[in-house]
Amino acid sequence: MTGILGTLSWTGTELDPIVMAALIISIGFSVDIPAHVSYHYYSAGAHIPPPVTARRRLHFCLSSVGFPALQASLSTSLCVLALLLVSIYMSQVFVKTMIVCMTLCVIHGLLLIPCLLSLADPLLTKLRRSKKA
């Protein structure tokens, strides 16, 4: 949400009721891809044979979710771009908000979150082993 507001302010969009409505709609989209990525990374242990490593979890996660996430964000962005054919302020704000939301969602969902999960996995494994000992 902060990234969307910051990017919208760079484009000269001021905070008004239309921007707030577009932000509320974008909240649902902004959790979609990161939630799928996190779930598939976590559930990879049940779907891949041992040994379950961070690298294999990451491979399972991105091979399951990566391409569909790109397709979903691209199709949403293309559908929203059709609103630019109508030259009203509301459609322009909505297009800006959704394009920024989809871009940040893909960056976070397919780059940032998998990197953080794969970095945290060895640390959590060591922590679990030290608790058992």
Short mmCIF file of N, CA and C in Angstrom, two decimals:
data_model
loop_
_atom_site.label_atom_id
_atom_site.label_comp_id
_atom_site.label_asym_id
_atom_site.label_seq_id
_atom_site.Cartn_x
_atom_site.Cartn_y
_atom_site.Cartn_z
N MET A 1 0.83 -1.18 0.00
CA MET A 1 0.00 0.00 0.00
C MET A 1 0.88 1.25 0.00
N THR A 2 1.94 1.22 0.79
CA THR A 2 2.85 2.37 0.83
C THR A 2 3.54 2.56 -0.51
N GLY A 3 3.93 1.45 -1.14
CA GLY A 3 4.56 1.54 -2.45
C GLY A 3 3.63 2.10 -3.50
N ILE A 4 2.37 1.71 -3.42
CA ILE A 4 1.39 2.22 -4.38
C ILE A 4 1.17 3.71 -4.16
N LEU A 5 1.00 4.12 -2.90
CA LEU A 5 0.79 5.54 -2.61
C LEU A 5 2.01 6.37 -3.01
N GLY A 6 3.20 5.85 -2.73
CA GLY A 6 4.41 6.57 -3.11
C GLY A 6 4.54 6.74 -4.60
N THR A 7 4.27 5.67 -5.34
CA THR A 7 4.38 5.75 -6.80
C THR A 7 3.31 6.67 -7.37
N LEU A 8 2.11 6.62 -6.82
CA LEU A 8 1.05 7.52 -7.30
C LEU A 8 1.41 8.98 -7.02
N SER A 9 2.06 9.24 -5.89
CA SER A 9 2.45 10.63 -5.61
C SER A 9 3.52 11.10 -6.59
N TRP A 10 4.40 10.19 -7.04
CA TRP A 10 5.41 10.56 -8.04
C TRP A 10 4.75 10.94 -9.37
N THR A 11 3.60 10.33 -9.66
CA THR A 11 2.92 10.64 -10.92
C THR A 11 2.04 11.88 -10.81
N GLY A 12 2.02 12.50 -9.63
CA GLY A 12 1.24 13.71 -9.45
C GLY A 12 -0.20 13.48 -9.04
N THR A 13 -0.55 12.27 -8.67
CA THR A 13 -1.90 11.96 -8.24
C THR A 13 -2.06 12.35 -6.78
N GLU A 14 -3.08 13.14 -6.49
CA GLU A 14 -3.32 13.57 -5.11
C GLU A 14 -4.33 12.63 -4.46
N LEU A 15 -4.26 12.56 -3.14
CA LEU A 15 -5.15 11.68 -2.39
C LEU A 15 -6.55 12.27 -2.36
N ASP A 16 -7.50 11.56 -2.91
CA ASP A 16 -8.89 11.98 -2.91
C ASP A 16 -9.77 10.73 -2.80
N PRO A 17 -11.09 10.87 -2.71
CA PRO A 17 -11.95 9.69 -2.56
C PRO A 17 -11.81 8.66 -3.68
N ILE A 18 -11.55 9.09 -4.89
CA ILE A 18 -11.40 8.15 -6.00
C ILE A 18 -10.13 7.33 -5.83
N VAL A 19 -9.05 7.98 -5.42
CA VAL A 19 -7.80 7.26 -5.18
C VAL A 19 -7.98 6.28 -4.02
N MET A 20 -8.68 6.70 -2.98
CA MET A 20 -8.92 5.81 -1.84
C MET A 20 -9.73 4.58 -2.27
N ALA A 21 -10.74 4.77 -3.10
CA ALA A 21 -11.53 3.63 -3.58
C ALA A 21 -10.67 2.69 -4.42
N ALA A 22 -9.82 3.23 -5.26
CA ALA A 22 -8.93 2.39 -6.07
C ALA A 22 -7.94 1.65 -5.19
N LEU A 23 -7.46 2.29 -4.12
CA LEU A 23 -6.54 1.62 -3.19
C LEU A 23 -7.22 0.48 -2.46
N ILE A 24 -8.46 0.68 -2.06
CA ILE A 24 -9.19 -0.39 -1.37
C ILE A 24 -9.37 -1.59 -2.30
N ILE A 25 -9.67 -1.34 -3.55
CA ILE A 25 -9.80 -2.43 -4.51
C ILE A 25 -8.46 -3.12 -4.73
N SER A 26 -7.39 -2.35 -4.77
CA SER A 26 -6.07 -2.93 -5.04
C SER A 26 -5.54 -3.76 -3.87
N ILE A 27 -6.07 -3.59 -2.68
CA ILE A 27 -5.61 -4.38 -1.53
C ILE A 27 -5.82 -5.86 -1.79
N GLY A 28 -6.95 -6.23 -2.34
CA GLY A 28 -7.23 -7.63 -2.63
C GLY A 28 -6.26 -8.21 -3.64
N PHE A 29 -5.92 -7.44 -4.65
CA PHE A 29 -4.97 -7.91 -5.66
C PHE A 29 -3.56 -8.01 -5.10
N SER A 30 -3.22 -7.11 -4.19
CA SER A 30 -1.84 -7.05 -3.71
C SER A 30 -1.45 -8.22 -2.83
N VAL A 31 -2.40 -8.94 -2.28
CA VAL A 31 -2.06 -10.09 -1.44
C VAL A 31 -2.16 -11.41 -2.20
N ASP A 32 -2.68 -11.39 -3.40
CA ASP A 32 -2.96 -12.62 -4.12
C ASP A 32 -1.69 -13.41 -4.48
N ILE A 33 -0.81 -12.84 -5.26
CA ILE A 33 0.39 -13.56 -5.71
C ILE A 33 1.33 -13.87 -4.54
N PRO A 34 1.63 -12.91 -3.65
CA PRO A 34 2.48 -13.28 -2.51
C PRO A 34 1.90 -14.38 -1.63
N ALA A 35 0.59 -14.42 -1.48
CA ALA A 35 -0.02 -15.48 -0.69
C ALA A 35 0.15 -16.84 -1.36
N HIS A 36 -0.04 -16.91 -2.67
CA HIS A 36 0.15 -18.17 -3.39
C HIS A 36 1.61 -18.63 -3.32
N VAL A 37 2.53 -17.70 -3.48
CA VAL A 37 3.95 -18.05 -3.42
C VAL A 37 4.32 -18.58 -2.04
N SER A 38 3.88 -17.90 -1.00
CA SER A 38 4.18 -18.34 0.37
C SER A 38 3.57 -19.70 0.66
N TYR A 39 2.34 -19.90 0.24
CA TYR A 39 1.68 -21.18 0.48
C TYR A 39 2.41 -22.32 -0.24
N HIS A 40 2.76 -22.13 -1.49
CA HIS A 40 3.43 -23.19 -2.24
C HIS A 40 4.83 -23.46 -1.71
N TYR A 41 5.51 -22.44 -1.23
CA TYR A 41 6.82 -22.66 -0.63
C TYR A 41 6.67 -23.49 0.64
N TYR A 42 5.69 -23.14 1.46
CA TYR A 42 5.47 -23.87 2.71
C TYR A 42 5.01 -25.30 2.45
N SER A 43 4.10 -25.51 1.51
CA SER A 43 3.55 -26.84 1.27
C SER A 43 4.45 -27.71 0.39
N ALA A 44 5.57 -27.18 -0.06
CA ALA A 44 6.47 -27.96 -0.92
C ALA A 44 6.98 -29.20 -0.20
N GLY A 45 7.12 -29.15 1.11
CA GLY A 45 7.60 -30.30 1.88
C GLY A 45 6.72 -31.52 1.74
N ALA A 46 5.44 -31.31 1.51
CA ALA A 46 4.51 -32.43 1.35
C ALA A 46 4.47 -32.95 -0.08
N HIS A 47 5.00 -32.20 -1.02
CA HIS A 47 4.88 -32.57 -2.43
C HIS A 47 6.17 -33.05 -3.08
N ILE A 48 7.31 -32.77 -2.47
CA ILE A 48 8.57 -33.20 -3.07
C ILE A 48 9.21 -34.26 -2.19
N PRO A 49 9.89 -35.22 -2.81
CA PRO A 49 10.52 -36.28 -2.01
C PRO A 49 11.74 -35.74 -1.25
N PRO A 50 12.09 -36.38 -0.14
CA PRO A 50 13.26 -35.93 0.64
C PRO A 50 14.53 -36.09 -0.18
N PRO A 51 15.55 -35.35 0.07
CA PRO A 51 15.68 -34.31 1.09
C PRO A 51 15.02 -33.00 0.64
N VAL A 52 14.32 -32.37 1.55
CA VAL A 52 13.64 -31.12 1.25
C VAL A 52 14.60 -29.97 1.60
N THR A 53 15.12 -29.34 0.59
CA THR A 53 16.04 -28.21 0.79
C THR A 53 15.36 -26.91 0.36
N ALA A 54 15.96 -25.81 0.74
CA ALA A 54 15.41 -24.51 0.35
C ALA A 54 15.40 -24.36 -1.17
N ARG A 55 16.43 -24.87 -1.81
CA ARG A 55 16.50 -24.77 -3.28
C ARG A 55 15.38 -25.57 -3.94
N ARG A 56 15.11 -26.77 -3.44
CA ARG A 56 14.05 -27.59 -4.03
C ARG A 56 12.67 -27.01 -3.73
N ARG A 57 12.50 -26.44 -2.54
CA ARG A 57 11.24 -25.76 -2.22
C ARG A 57 11.02 -24.58 -3.17
N LEU A 58 12.08 -23.82 -3.38
CA LEU A 58 11.99 -22.66 -4.26
C LEU A 58 11.67 -23.08 -5.69
N HIS A 59 12.29 -24.15 -6.15
CA HIS A 59 12.01 -24.65 -7.50
C HIS A 59 10.55 -25.10 -7.62
N PHE A 60 10.06 -25.84 -6.63
CA PHE A 60 8.66 -26.29 -6.65
C PHE A 60 7.72 -25.09 -6.64
N CYS A 61 8.02 -24.14 -5.79
CA CYS A 61 7.16 -22.97 -5.63
C CYS A 61 7.08 -22.16 -6.93
N LEU A 62 8.22 -21.82 -7.49
CA LEU A 62 8.21 -20.98 -8.68
C LEU A 62 7.74 -21.73 -9.93
N SER A 63 7.98 -23.04 -9.98
CA SER A 63 7.48 -23.79 -11.14
C SER A 63 5.97 -23.98 -11.05
N SER A 64 5.41 -23.96 -9.85
CA SER A 64 3.96 -24.09 -9.69
C SER A 64 3.24 -22.76 -9.87
N VAL A 65 3.82 -21.69 -9.38
CA VAL A 65 3.11 -20.42 -9.30
C VAL A 65 3.66 -19.35 -10.24
N GLY A 66 4.91 -19.44 -10.63
CA GLY A 66 5.57 -18.37 -11.37
C GLY A 66 4.87 -17.95 -12.65
N PHE A 67 4.69 -18.87 -13.58
CA PHE A 67 4.08 -18.52 -14.86
C PHE A 67 2.60 -18.13 -14.72
N PRO A 68 1.79 -18.87 -13.93
CA PRO A 68 0.41 -18.42 -13.73
C PRO A 68 0.31 -17.04 -13.09
N ALA A 69 1.24 -16.70 -12.20
CA ALA A 69 1.22 -15.37 -11.58
C ALA A 69 1.51 -14.29 -12.61
N LEU A 70 2.47 -14.55 -13.48
CA LEU A 70 2.76 -13.59 -14.55
C LEU A 70 1.56 -13.44 -15.50
N GLN A 71 0.92 -14.56 -15.83
CA GLN A 71 -0.26 -14.50 -16.70
C GLN A 71 -1.39 -13.71 -16.04
N ALA A 72 -1.61 -13.95 -14.75
CA ALA A 72 -2.68 -13.25 -14.04
C ALA A 72 -2.43 -11.75 -13.99
N SER A 73 -1.20 -11.37 -13.68
CA SER A 73 -0.91 -9.94 -13.60
C SER A 73 -0.97 -9.28 -14.97
N LEU A 74 -0.51 -9.98 -15.99
CA LEU A 74 -0.57 -9.43 -17.34
C LEU A 74 -2.01 -9.29 -17.83
N SER A 75 -2.83 -10.30 -17.60
CA SER A 75 -4.22 -10.22 -18.06
C SER A 75 -4.99 -9.15 -17.30
N THR A 76 -4.74 -9.02 -16.00
CA THR A 76 -5.40 -7.96 -15.23
C THR A 76 -4.97 -6.59 -15.74
N SER A 77 -3.69 -6.43 -15.99
CA SER A 77 -3.19 -5.14 -16.49
C SER A 77 -3.78 -4.81 -17.86
N LEU A 78 -3.85 -5.79 -18.75
CA LEU A 78 -4.42 -5.54 -20.08
C LEU A 78 -5.90 -5.19 -20.01
N CYS A 79 -6.63 -5.87 -19.14
CA CYS A 79 -8.06 -5.56 -18.99
C CYS A 79 -8.27 -4.15 -18.44
N VAL A 80 -7.43 -3.77 -17.49
CA VAL A 80 -7.56 -2.45 -16.89
C VAL A 80 -7.16 -1.36 -17.89
N LEU A 81 -6.20 -1.66 -18.76
CA LEU A 81 -5.77 -0.67 -19.75
C LEU A 81 -6.90 -0.25 -20.69
N ALA A 82 -7.89 -1.10 -20.84
CA ALA A 82 -9.04 -0.75 -21.70
C ALA A 82 -9.78 0.46 -21.16
N LEU A 83 -9.65 0.73 -19.86
CA LEU A 83 -10.32 1.90 -19.28
C LEU A 83 -9.72 3.22 -19.76
N LEU A 84 -8.53 3.16 -20.32
CA LEU A 84 -7.92 4.40 -20.83
C LEU A 84 -8.62 4.92 -22.07
N LEU A 85 -9.46 4.09 -22.69
CA LEU A 85 -10.22 4.55 -23.86
C LEU A 85 -11.26 5.58 -23.47
N VAL A 86 -11.62 5.61 -22.19
CA VAL A 86 -12.56 6.60 -21.67
C VAL A 86 -11.74 7.65 -20.94
N SER A 87 -11.84 8.89 -21.36
CA SER A 87 -10.99 9.91 -20.75
C SER A 87 -11.70 10.60 -19.59
N ILE A 88 -11.81 9.87 -18.50
CA ILE A 88 -12.30 10.46 -17.26
C ILE A 88 -11.24 10.24 -16.18
N TYR A 89 -11.24 11.13 -15.22
CA TYR A 89 -10.25 11.10 -14.15
C TYR A 89 -10.28 9.78 -13.40
N MET A 90 -11.47 9.28 -13.13
CA MET A 90 -11.61 8.05 -12.35
C MET A 90 -10.94 6.87 -13.05
N SER A 91 -11.12 6.74 -14.35
CA SER A 91 -10.50 5.62 -15.05
C SER A 91 -8.98 5.77 -15.10
N GLN A 92 -8.49 6.99 -15.25
CA GLN A 92 -7.05 7.20 -15.26
C GLN A 92 -6.41 6.84 -13.92
N VAL A 93 -7.05 7.23 -12.83
CA VAL A 93 -6.54 6.90 -11.50
C VAL A 93 -6.60 5.40 -11.26
N PHE A 94 -7.67 4.78 -11.67
CA PHE A 94 -7.81 3.34 -11.47
C PHE A 94 -6.75 2.57 -12.26
N VAL A 95 -6.50 2.98 -13.49
CA VAL A 95 -5.47 2.32 -14.31
C VAL A 95 -4.10 2.49 -13.67
N LYS A 96 -3.77 3.70 -13.25
CA LYS A 96 -2.47 3.93 -12.60
C LYS A 96 -2.33 3.05 -11.36
N THR A 97 -3.36 3.03 -10.54
CA THR A 97 -3.31 2.28 -9.29
C THR A 97 -3.14 0.79 -9.56
N MET A 98 -3.90 0.25 -10.48
CA MET A 98 -3.85 -1.19 -10.73
C MET A 98 -2.55 -1.60 -11.42
N ILE A 99 -2.04 -0.80 -12.32
CA ILE A 99 -0.77 -1.13 -12.98
C ILE A 99 0.37 -1.13 -11.96
N VAL A 100 0.39 -0.12 -11.10
CA VAL A 100 1.42 -0.07 -10.05
C VAL A 100 1.25 -1.25 -9.10
N CYS A 101 0.01 -1.55 -8.74
CA CYS A 101 -0.26 -2.67 -7.83
C CYS A 101 0.21 -3.99 -8.43
N MET A 102 -0.12 -4.24 -9.68
CA MET A 102 0.28 -5.50 -10.33
C MET A 102 1.80 -5.59 -10.46
N THR A 103 2.44 -4.49 -10.79
CA THR A 103 3.90 -4.49 -10.93
C THR A 103 4.57 -4.80 -9.59
N LEU A 104 4.15 -4.10 -8.55
CA LEU A 104 4.73 -4.34 -7.22
C LEU A 104 4.40 -5.74 -6.71
N CYS A 105 3.21 -6.21 -7.03
CA CYS A 105 2.80 -7.55 -6.59
C CYS A 105 3.69 -8.62 -7.22
N VAL A 106 3.97 -8.49 -8.50
CA VAL A 106 4.83 -9.47 -9.17
C VAL A 106 6.26 -9.37 -8.66
N ILE A 107 6.75 -8.16 -8.46
CA ILE A 107 8.12 -8.00 -7.95
C ILE A 107 8.25 -8.62 -6.57
N HIS A 108 7.30 -8.32 -5.70
CA HIS A 108 7.36 -8.88 -4.35
C HIS A 108 7.09 -10.38 -4.35
N GLY A 109 6.09 -10.80 -5.11
CA GLY A 109 5.70 -12.21 -5.08
C GLY A 109 6.67 -13.15 -5.75
N LEU A 110 7.31 -12.71 -6.82
CA LEU A 110 8.19 -13.62 -7.56
C LEU A 110 9.68 -13.36 -7.36
N LEU A 111 10.04 -12.25 -6.74
CA LEU A 111 11.46 -11.97 -6.49
C LEU A 111 11.77 -11.85 -5.00
N LEU A 112 11.13 -10.90 -4.34
CA LEU A 112 11.49 -10.59 -2.97
C LEU A 112 11.11 -11.68 -1.98
N ILE A 113 9.87 -12.12 -1.99
CA ILE A 113 9.42 -13.13 -1.03
C ILE A 113 10.14 -14.46 -1.21
N PRO A 114 10.30 -14.99 -2.44
CA PRO A 114 11.08 -16.23 -2.56
C PRO A 114 12.52 -16.10 -2.07
N CYS A 115 13.14 -14.95 -2.33
CA CYS A 115 14.51 -14.74 -1.83
C CYS A 115 14.55 -14.75 -0.31
N LEU A 116 13.62 -14.04 0.30
CA LEU A 116 13.59 -14.00 1.77
C LEU A 116 13.27 -15.36 2.36
N LEU A 117 12.35 -16.09 1.75
CA LEU A 117 12.02 -17.43 2.26
C LEU A 117 13.20 -18.38 2.12
N SER A 118 13.90 -18.32 1.01
CA SER A 118 15.03 -19.23 0.83
C SER A 118 16.21 -18.84 1.72
N LEU A 119 16.33 -17.57 2.07
CA LEU A 119 17.37 -17.16 3.02
C LEU A 119 17.02 -17.55 4.45
N ALA A 120 15.74 -17.48 4.79
CA ALA A 120 15.31 -17.78 6.15
C ALA A 120 15.23 -19.28 6.41
N ASP A 121 15.06 -20.09 5.38
CA ASP A 121 14.87 -21.53 5.56
C ASP A 121 16.05 -22.21 6.27
N PRO A 122 17.31 -21.97 5.87
CA PRO A 122 18.41 -22.60 6.60
C PRO A 122 18.50 -22.16 8.07
N LEU A 123 18.18 -20.90 8.32
CA LEU A 123 18.20 -20.41 9.69
C LEU A 123 17.14 -21.09 10.54
N LEU A 124 15.96 -21.26 9.98
CA LEU A 124 14.88 -21.94 10.71
C LEU A 124 15.20 -23.41 10.92
N THR A 125 15.84 -24.04 9.95
CA THR A 125 16.24 -25.44 10.09
C THR A 125 17.24 -25.60 11.23
N LYS A 126 18.23 -24.72 11.31
CA LYS A 126 19.21 -24.77 12.39
C LYS A 126 18.54 -24.52 13.74
N LEU A 127 17.60 -23.61 13.78
CA LEU A 127 16.89 -23.30 15.01
C LEU A 127 16.08 -24.50 15.48
N ARG A 128 15.41 -25.19 14.57
CA ARG A 128 14.64 -26.38 14.93
C ARG A 128 15.55 -27.49 15.44
N ARG A 129 16.70 -27.67 14.81
CA ARG A 129 17.64 -28.71 15.25
C ARG A 129 18.20 -28.40 16.62
N SER A 130 18.47 -27.14 16.91
CA SER A 130 19.02 -26.79 18.22
C SER A 130 17.98 -26.95 19.32
N LYS A 131 16.70 -26.78 19.01
CA LYS A 131 15.65 -27.00 20.00
C LYS A 131 15.48 -28.48 20.31
N LYS A 132 15.68 -29.34 19.30
CA LYS A 132 15.55 -30.78 19.52
C LYS A 132 16.70 -31.32 20.35
N ALA A 133 17.86 -30.73 20.24
CA ALA A 133 19.05 -31.23 20.95
C ALA A 133 19.08 -30.83 22.40
#
